Amino acid sequence: MRIAVLVVSLLALAWCLPLDARIAWGWDETMHAAGPAWRMTCALASLDASGFADALLDCERYPFAFPLALALEQLAFGISEHGARVFCTLLWCATILAVFALARRASGSESAGWLALVAAATSPLALSFAGTVLLEVPAALATSCALWAWIRRRELSLERTCRRRDLLAGAAVSLAFFTKFNYGLLLVAGLGLY
């Protein structure tokens, strides 16, 4: 796992350093991620609980998990388009690690983990989404983590009941749903068959 973390860290540098700070926001990026995140960040900075709740609850068509995470990143590092794009690229890097851990856990093979890592790191579609402030990358991360938690829960349930693992798997699946509704529903449907 340490080598995988090192490889992904090098990829993060290679992908984050050349990010163009002049890329303009797209409609979906502005309306469904950056806008709500900006409102939450401003409300948190001014300790306006009502404004924060309004911004959170106004995420009606798109879920609130990613705008909330982006708001926390912007609260810590400042509001900037470039910072948001770097944050999303780093989320993609975390997704690659999660895919590595998931494949390794599901197959019981280190080589399967590496194969999954290479496939994720070289996916052209995923790389094109990584530098955007859209829901796809955070949803991929949340889904990968939920699948890992579910597999871990299933392994332990064969040995004994583990309430903590059940709660963790449930929370991870819920987070995936509140990151991107339709992906979350597909995940829940898939897990229901498993």
PDB file of C-alpha atoms in Angstrom:
ATOM      1  CA  MET A   1       0.000   0.000   0.000  1.00  0.00           C
ATOM      2  CA  ARG A   2       2.878   2.411   0.693  1.00  0.00           C
ATOM      3  CA  ILE A   3       4.134   2.122  -2.866  1.00  0.00           C
ATOM      4  CA  ALA A   4       0.605   2.775  -4.165  1.00  0.00           C
ATOM      5  CA  VAL A   5       0.384   5.912  -1.996  1.00  0.00           C
ATOM      6  CA  LEU A   6       3.742   7.080  -3.365  1.00  0.00           C
ATOM      7  CA  VAL A   7       2.691   6.431  -6.974  1.00  0.00           C
ATOM      8  CA  VAL A   8      -0.610   8.268  -6.515  1.00  0.00           C
ATOM      9  CA  SER A   9       1.147  11.160  -4.758  1.00  0.00           C
ATOM     10  CA  LEU A  10       3.433  11.550  -7.763  1.00  0.00           C
ATOM     11  CA  LEU A  11       0.398  11.444 -10.049  1.00  0.00           C
ATOM     12  CA  ALA A  12      -1.269  14.137  -7.914  1.00  0.00           C
ATOM     13  CA  LEU A  13       1.714  16.407  -8.409  1.00  0.00           C
ATOM     14  CA  ALA A  14       1.824  15.687 -12.125  1.00  0.00           C
ATOM     15  CA  TRP A  15      -1.880  16.473 -12.522  1.00  0.00           C
ATOM     16  CA  CYS A  16      -2.265  19.395 -10.085  1.00  0.00           C
ATOM     17  CA  LEU A  17       0.760  21.493 -11.008  1.00  0.00           C
ATOM     18  CA  PRO A  18      -0.204  22.094 -14.647  1.00  0.00           C
ATOM     19  CA  LEU A  19      -3.892  22.810 -13.912  1.00  0.00           C
ATOM     20  CA  ASP A  20      -4.883  25.956 -15.764  1.00  0.00           C
ATOM     21  CA  ALA A  21      -6.271  28.559 -13.373  1.00  0.00           C
ATOM     22  CA  ARG A  22      -7.939  30.371 -16.278  1.00  0.00           C
ATOM     23  CA  ILE A  23     -10.506  27.686 -17.091  1.00  0.00           C
ATOM     24  CA  ALA A  24     -14.005  29.165 -16.821  1.00  0.00           C
ATOM     25  CA  TRP A  25     -16.681  27.581 -14.704  1.00  0.00           C
ATOM     26  CA  GLY A  26     -19.315  25.555 -16.512  1.00  0.00           C
ATOM     27  CA  TRP A  27     -23.029  25.817 -15.793  1.00  0.00           C
ATOM     28  CA  ASP A  28     -23.228  22.568 -13.824  1.00  0.00           C
ATOM     29  CA  GLU A  29     -20.051  23.382 -11.927  1.00  0.00           C
ATOM     30  CA  THR A  30     -21.389  26.782 -10.905  1.00  0.00           C
ATOM     31  CA  MET A  31     -25.002  25.941 -10.176  1.00  0.00           C
ATOM     32  CA  HIS A  32     -24.699  22.586  -8.491  1.00  0.00           C
ATOM     33  CA  ALA A  33     -21.315  22.575  -6.770  1.00  0.00           C
ATOM     34  CA  ALA A  34     -19.450  25.878  -6.618  1.00  0.00           C
ATOM     35  CA  GLY A  35     -22.479  28.102  -5.970  1.00  0.00           C
ATOM     36  CA  PRO A  36     -23.819  26.129  -3.019  1.00  0.00           C
ATOM     37  CA  ALA A  37     -20.269  25.642  -1.702  1.00  0.00           C
ATOM     38  CA  TRP A  38     -19.655  29.393  -1.875  1.00  0.00           C
ATOM     39  CA  ARG A  39     -22.884  30.087   0.047  1.00  0.00           C
ATOM     40  CA  MET A  40     -21.988  27.488   2.694  1.00  0.00           C
ATOM     41  CA  THR A  41     -18.437  28.810   3.001  1.00  0.00           C
ATOM     42  CA  CYS A  42     -19.619  32.403   3.493  1.00  0.00           C
ATOM     43  CA  ALA A  43     -22.217  31.295   6.035  1.00  0.00           C
ATOM     44  CA  LEU A  44     -19.677  29.207   7.955  1.00  0.00           C
ATOM     45  CA  ALA A  45     -17.124  32.021   7.921  1.00  0.00           C
ATOM     46  CA  SER A  46     -19.660  34.449   9.375  1.00  0.00           C
ATOM     47  CA  LEU A  47     -21.119  31.841  11.769  1.00  0.00           C
ATOM     48  CA  ASP A  48     -24.524  32.216  10.110  1.00  0.00           C
ATOM     49  CA  ALA A  49     -26.258  28.927  10.958  1.00  0.00           C
ATOM     50  CA  SER A  50     -29.464  29.917   9.188  1.00  0.00           C
ATOM     51  CA  GLY A  51     -27.630  30.876   5.980  1.00  0.00           C
ATOM     52  CA  PHE A  52     -25.676  27.624   6.109  1.00  0.00           C
ATOM     53  CA  ALA A  53     -28.856  25.585   6.579  1.00  0.00           C
ATOM     54  CA  ASP A  54     -30.538  27.454   3.705  1.00  0.00           C
ATOM     55  CA  ALA A  55     -27.584  26.784   1.396  1.00  0.00           C
ATOM     56  CA  LEU A  56     -27.498  23.111   2.392  1.00  0.00           C
ATOM     57  CA  LEU A  57     -31.241  22.625   1.963  1.00  0.00           C
ATOM     58  CA  ASP A  58     -31.271  24.490  -1.364  1.00  0.00           C
ATOM     59  CA  CYS A  59     -29.322  21.563  -2.835  1.00  0.00           C
ATOM     60  CA  GLU A  60     -32.583  20.011  -3.954  1.00  0.00           C
ATOM     61  CA  ARG A  61     -31.851  18.673  -7.444  1.00  0.00           C
ATOM     62  CA  TYR A  62     -28.279  17.701  -6.721  1.00  0.00           C
ATOM     63  CA  PRO A  63     -27.112  16.286  -3.396  1.00  0.00           C
ATOM     64  CA  PHE A  64     -25.303  18.270  -0.731  1.00  0.00           C
ATOM     65  CA  ALA A  65     -22.301  16.058   0.143  1.00  0.00           C
ATOM     66  CA  PHE A  66     -19.862  17.380  -2.461  1.00  0.00           C
ATOM     67  CA  PRO A  67     -20.794  21.079  -2.099  1.00  0.00           C
ATOM     68  CA  LEU A  68     -20.333  20.646   1.662  1.00  0.00           C
ATOM     69  CA  ALA A  69     -16.890  19.073   1.205  1.00  0.00           C
ATOM     70  CA  LEU A  70     -15.950  21.833  -1.237  1.00  0.00           C
ATOM     71  CA  ALA A  71     -17.186  24.449   1.244  1.00  0.00           C
ATOM     72  CA  LEU A  72     -14.966  23.001   3.968  1.00  0.00           C
ATOM     73  CA  GLU A  73     -11.981  23.001   1.572  1.00  0.00           C
ATOM     74  CA  GLN A  74     -12.687  26.631   0.680  1.00  0.00           C
ATOM     75  CA  LEU A  75     -13.140  27.593   4.307  1.00  0.00           C
ATOM     76  CA  ALA A  76      -9.644  26.231   4.977  1.00  0.00           C
ATOM     77  CA  PHE A  77      -7.854  27.430   1.813  1.00  0.00           C
ATOM     78  CA  GLY A  78      -9.974  30.270   0.462  1.00  0.00           C
ATOM     79  CA  ILE A  79     -12.530  30.489  -2.298  1.00  0.00           C
ATOM     80  CA  SER A  80     -10.959  30.032  -5.704  1.00  0.00           C
ATOM     81  CA  GLU A  81     -11.773  28.207  -8.885  1.00  0.00           C
ATOM     82  CA  HIS A  82      -8.231  26.907  -9.144  1.00  0.00           C
ATOM     83  CA  GLY A  83      -8.347  25.599  -5.576  1.00  0.00           C
ATOM     84  CA  ALA A  84     -11.630  23.832  -6.285  1.00  0.00           C
ATOM     85  CA  ARG A  85     -10.151  22.164  -9.386  1.00  0.00           C
ATOM     86  CA  VAL A  86      -7.071  21.059  -7.443  1.00  0.00           C
ATOM     87  CA  PHE A  87      -9.351  19.715  -4.704  1.00  0.00           C
ATOM     88  CA  CYS A  88     -11.308  17.657  -7.254  1.00  0.00           C
ATOM     89  CA  THR A  89      -8.092  16.356  -8.804  1.00  0.00           C
ATOM     90  CA  LEU A  90      -6.933  15.281  -5.349  1.00  0.00           C
ATOM     91  CA  LEU A  91     -10.290  13.563  -4.857  1.00  0.00           C
ATOM     92  CA  TRP A  92      -9.591  11.645  -8.073  1.00  0.00           C
ATOM     93  CA  CYS A  93      -6.216  10.613  -6.669  1.00  0.00           C
ATOM     94  CA  ALA A  94      -7.966   9.395  -3.511  1.00  0.00           C
ATOM     95  CA  THR A  95     -10.381   7.496  -5.766  1.00  0.00           C
ATOM     96  CA  ILE A  96      -7.467   5.736  -7.442  1.00  0.00           C
ATOM     97  CA  LEU A  97      -6.196   4.613  -4.033  1.00  0.00           C
ATOM     98  CA  ALA A  98      -9.691   3.489  -3.047  1.00  0.00           C
ATOM     99  CA  VAL A  99      -9.995   1.486  -6.272  1.00  0.00           C
ATOM    100  CA  PHE A 100      -6.614  -0.103  -5.558  1.00  0.00           C
ATOM    101  CA  ALA A 101      -7.696  -1.085  -2.028  1.00  0.00           C
ATOM    102  CA  LEU A 102     -11.096  -2.275  -3.251  1.00  0.00           C
ATOM    103  CA  ALA A 103      -9.685  -4.489  -6.009  1.00  0.00           C
ATOM    104  CA  ARG A 104      -7.044  -5.893  -3.682  1.00  0.00           C
ATOM    105  CA  ARG A 105      -9.626  -6.642  -0.984  1.00  0.00           C
ATOM    106  CA  ALA A 106     -12.206  -8.115  -3.385  1.00  0.00           C
ATOM    107  CA  SER A 107      -9.737 -10.380  -5.175  1.00  0.00           C
ATOM    108  CA  GLY A 108      -7.262 -11.084  -2.402  1.00  0.00           C
ATOM    109  CA  SER A 109      -4.517 -10.330  -4.915  1.00  0.00           C
ATOM    110  CA  GLU A 110      -1.973  -7.521  -4.888  1.00  0.00           C
ATOM    111  CA  SER A 111      -1.661  -7.710  -8.676  1.00  0.00           C
ATOM    112  CA  ALA A 112      -5.409  -7.107  -9.090  1.00  0.00           C
ATOM    113  CA  GLY A 113      -5.013  -3.962  -7.015  1.00  0.00           C
ATOM    114  CA  TRP A 114      -2.204  -2.736  -9.239  1.00  0.00           C
ATOM    115  CA  LEU A 115      -4.145  -3.560 -12.379  1.00  0.00           C
ATOM    116  CA  ALA A 116      -7.112  -1.568 -11.063  1.00  0.00           C
ATOM    117  CA  LEU A 117      -4.839   1.327 -10.104  1.00  0.00           C
ATOM    118  CA  VAL A 118      -3.333   1.470 -13.600  1.00  0.00           C
ATOM    119  CA  ALA A 119      -6.769   1.228 -15.221  1.00  0.00           C
ATOM    120  CA  ALA A 120      -8.121   4.068 -13.061  1.00  0.00           C
ATOM    121  CA  ALA A 121      -5.032   6.248 -13.494  1.00  0.00           C
ATOM    122  CA  THR A 122      -5.096   5.930 -17.281  1.00  0.00           C
ATOM    123  CA  SER A 123      -8.832   6.191 -17.897  1.00  0.00           C
ATOM    124  CA  PRO A 124      -9.260   9.109 -20.340  1.00  0.00           C
ATOM    125  CA  LEU A 125     -12.841   9.811 -19.284  1.00  0.00           C
ATOM    126  CA  ALA A 126     -11.959   9.884 -15.600  1.00  0.00           C
ATOM    127  CA  LEU A 127      -8.950  12.103 -16.211  1.00  0.00           C
ATOM    128  CA  SER A 128     -11.079  14.564 -18.155  1.00  0.00           C
ATOM    129  CA  PHE A 129     -13.513  14.810 -15.227  1.00  0.00           C
ATOM    130  CA  ALA A 130     -10.776  15.000 -12.571  1.00  0.00           C
ATOM    131  CA  GLY A 131     -10.027  18.682 -13.137  1.00  0.00           C
ATOM    132  CA  THR A 132     -13.667  19.723 -13.115  1.00  0.00           C
ATOM    133  CA  VAL A 133     -15.930  20.637 -10.238  1.00  0.00           C
ATOM    134  CA  LEU A 134     -18.623  18.120 -11.135  1.00  0.00           C
ATOM    135  CA  LEU A 135     -20.172  15.348  -9.060  1.00  0.00           C
ATOM    136  CA  GLU A 136     -18.671  12.428 -10.996  1.00  0.00           C
ATOM    137  CA  VAL A 137     -15.291  12.315  -9.259  1.00  0.00           C
ATOM    138  CA  PRO A 138     -16.592  12.655  -5.696  1.00  0.00           C
ATOM    139  CA  ALA A 139     -19.267  10.081  -6.547  1.00  0.00           C
ATOM    140  CA  ALA A 140     -16.603   7.664  -7.795  1.00  0.00           C
ATOM    141  CA  LEU A 141     -14.674   8.133  -4.552  1.00  0.00           C
ATOM    142  CA  ALA A 142     -17.749   7.684  -2.363  1.00  0.00           C
ATOM    143  CA  THR A 143     -18.850   4.619  -4.347  1.00  0.00           C
ATOM    144  CA  SER A 144     -15.400   3.010  -4.158  1.00  0.00           C
ATOM    145  CA  CYS A 145     -15.233   3.572  -0.407  1.00  0.00           C
ATOM    146  CA  ALA A 146     -18.780   2.245   0.038  1.00  0.00           C
ATOM    147  CA  LEU A 147     -17.953  -0.909  -1.919  1.00  0.00           C
ATOM    148  CA  TRP A 148     -14.785  -1.420   0.134  1.00  0.00           C
ATOM    149  CA  ALA A 149     -16.737  -1.005   3.391  1.00  0.00           C
ATOM    150  CA  TRP A 150     -19.439  -3.386   2.142  1.00  0.00           C
ATOM    151  CA  ILE A 151     -16.945  -6.071   1.184  1.00  0.00           C
ATOM    152  CA  ARG A 152     -15.166  -5.681   4.521  1.00  0.00           C
ATOM    153  CA  ARG A 153     -18.506  -5.946   6.305  1.00  0.00           C
ATOM    154  CA  ARG A 154     -19.404  -9.106   4.378  1.00  0.00           C
ATOM    155  CA  GLU A 155     -16.054 -10.716   5.214  1.00  0.00           C
ATOM    156  CA  LEU A 156     -16.489 -10.059   8.906  1.00  0.00           C
ATOM    157  CA  SER A 157     -20.146 -11.063   8.972  1.00  0.00           C
ATOM    158  CA  LEU A 158     -19.112 -14.543   7.879  1.00  0.00           C
ATOM    159  CA  GLU A 159     -17.006 -14.765  11.037  1.00  0.00           C
ATOM    160  CA  ARG A 160     -19.160 -12.842  13.509  1.00  0.00           C
ATOM    161  CA  THR A 161     -21.614  -9.990  13.744  1.00  0.00           C
ATOM    162  CA  CYS A 162     -19.828  -6.673  13.817  1.00  0.00           C
ATOM    163  CA  ARG A 163     -22.192  -3.787  14.455  1.00  0.00           C
ATOM    164  CA  ARG A 164     -19.485  -1.176  13.896  1.00  0.00           C
ATOM    165  CA  ARG A 165     -18.713  -2.554  10.402  1.00  0.00           C
ATOM    166  CA  ASP A 166     -22.425  -2.623   9.592  1.00  0.00           C
ATOM    167  CA  LEU A 167     -22.775   1.020  10.622  1.00  0.00           C
ATOM    168  CA  LEU A 168     -19.664   2.009   8.653  1.00  0.00           C
ATOM    169  CA  ALA A 169     -20.919   0.248   5.516  1.00  0.00           C
ATOM    170  CA  GLY A 170     -24.346   1.853   5.897  1.00  0.00           C
ATOM    171  CA  ALA A 171     -22.835   5.300   6.381  1.00  0.00           C
ATOM    172  CA  ALA A 172     -20.575   4.838   3.355  1.00  0.00           C
ATOM    173  CA  VAL A 173     -23.499   3.779   1.148  1.00  0.00           C
ATOM    174  CA  SER A 174     -25.533   6.759   2.433  1.00  0.00           C
ATOM    175  CA  LEU A 175     -22.652   9.110   1.656  1.00  0.00           C
ATOM    176  CA  ALA A 176     -22.465   7.693  -1.872  1.00  0.00           C
ATOM    177  CA  PHE A 177     -26.199   8.352  -2.300  1.00  0.00           C
ATOM    178  CA  PHE A 178     -25.921  11.936  -1.029  1.00  0.00           C
ATOM    179  CA  THR A 179     -22.931  12.565  -3.297  1.00  0.00           C
ATOM    180  CA  LYS A 180     -24.789  11.678  -6.509  1.00  0.00           C
ATOM    181  CA  PHE A 181     -28.330  10.363  -6.278  1.00  0.00           C
ATOM    182  CA  ASN A 182     -28.490   8.209  -9.403  1.00  0.00           C
ATOM    183  CA  TYR A 183     -25.102   6.565  -8.794  1.00  0.00           C
ATOM    184  CA  GLY A 184     -26.123   5.945  -5.189  1.00  0.00           C
ATOM    185  CA  LEU A 185     -29.339   4.258  -6.295  1.00  0.00           C
ATOM    186  CA  LEU A 186     -27.403   2.022  -8.671  1.00  0.00           C
ATOM    187  CA  LEU A 187     -25.030   1.142  -5.827  1.00  0.00           C
ATOM    188  CA  VAL A 188     -27.887   0.295  -3.471  1.00  0.00           C
ATOM    189  CA  ALA A 189     -29.575  -1.809  -6.161  1.00  0.00           C
ATOM    190  CA  GLY A 190     -26.312  -3.637  -6.841  1.00  0.00           C
ATOM    191  CA  LEU A 191     -25.635  -4.277  -3.180  1.00  0.00           C
ATOM    192  CA  GLY A 192     -29.176  -5.571  -2.755  1.00  0.00           C
ATOM    193  CA  LEU A 193     -28.333  -8.303  -5.234  1.00  0.00           C
ATOM    194  CA  TYR A 194     -25.097  -9.156  -3.425  1.00  0.00           C
TER     195      TYR A 194
END
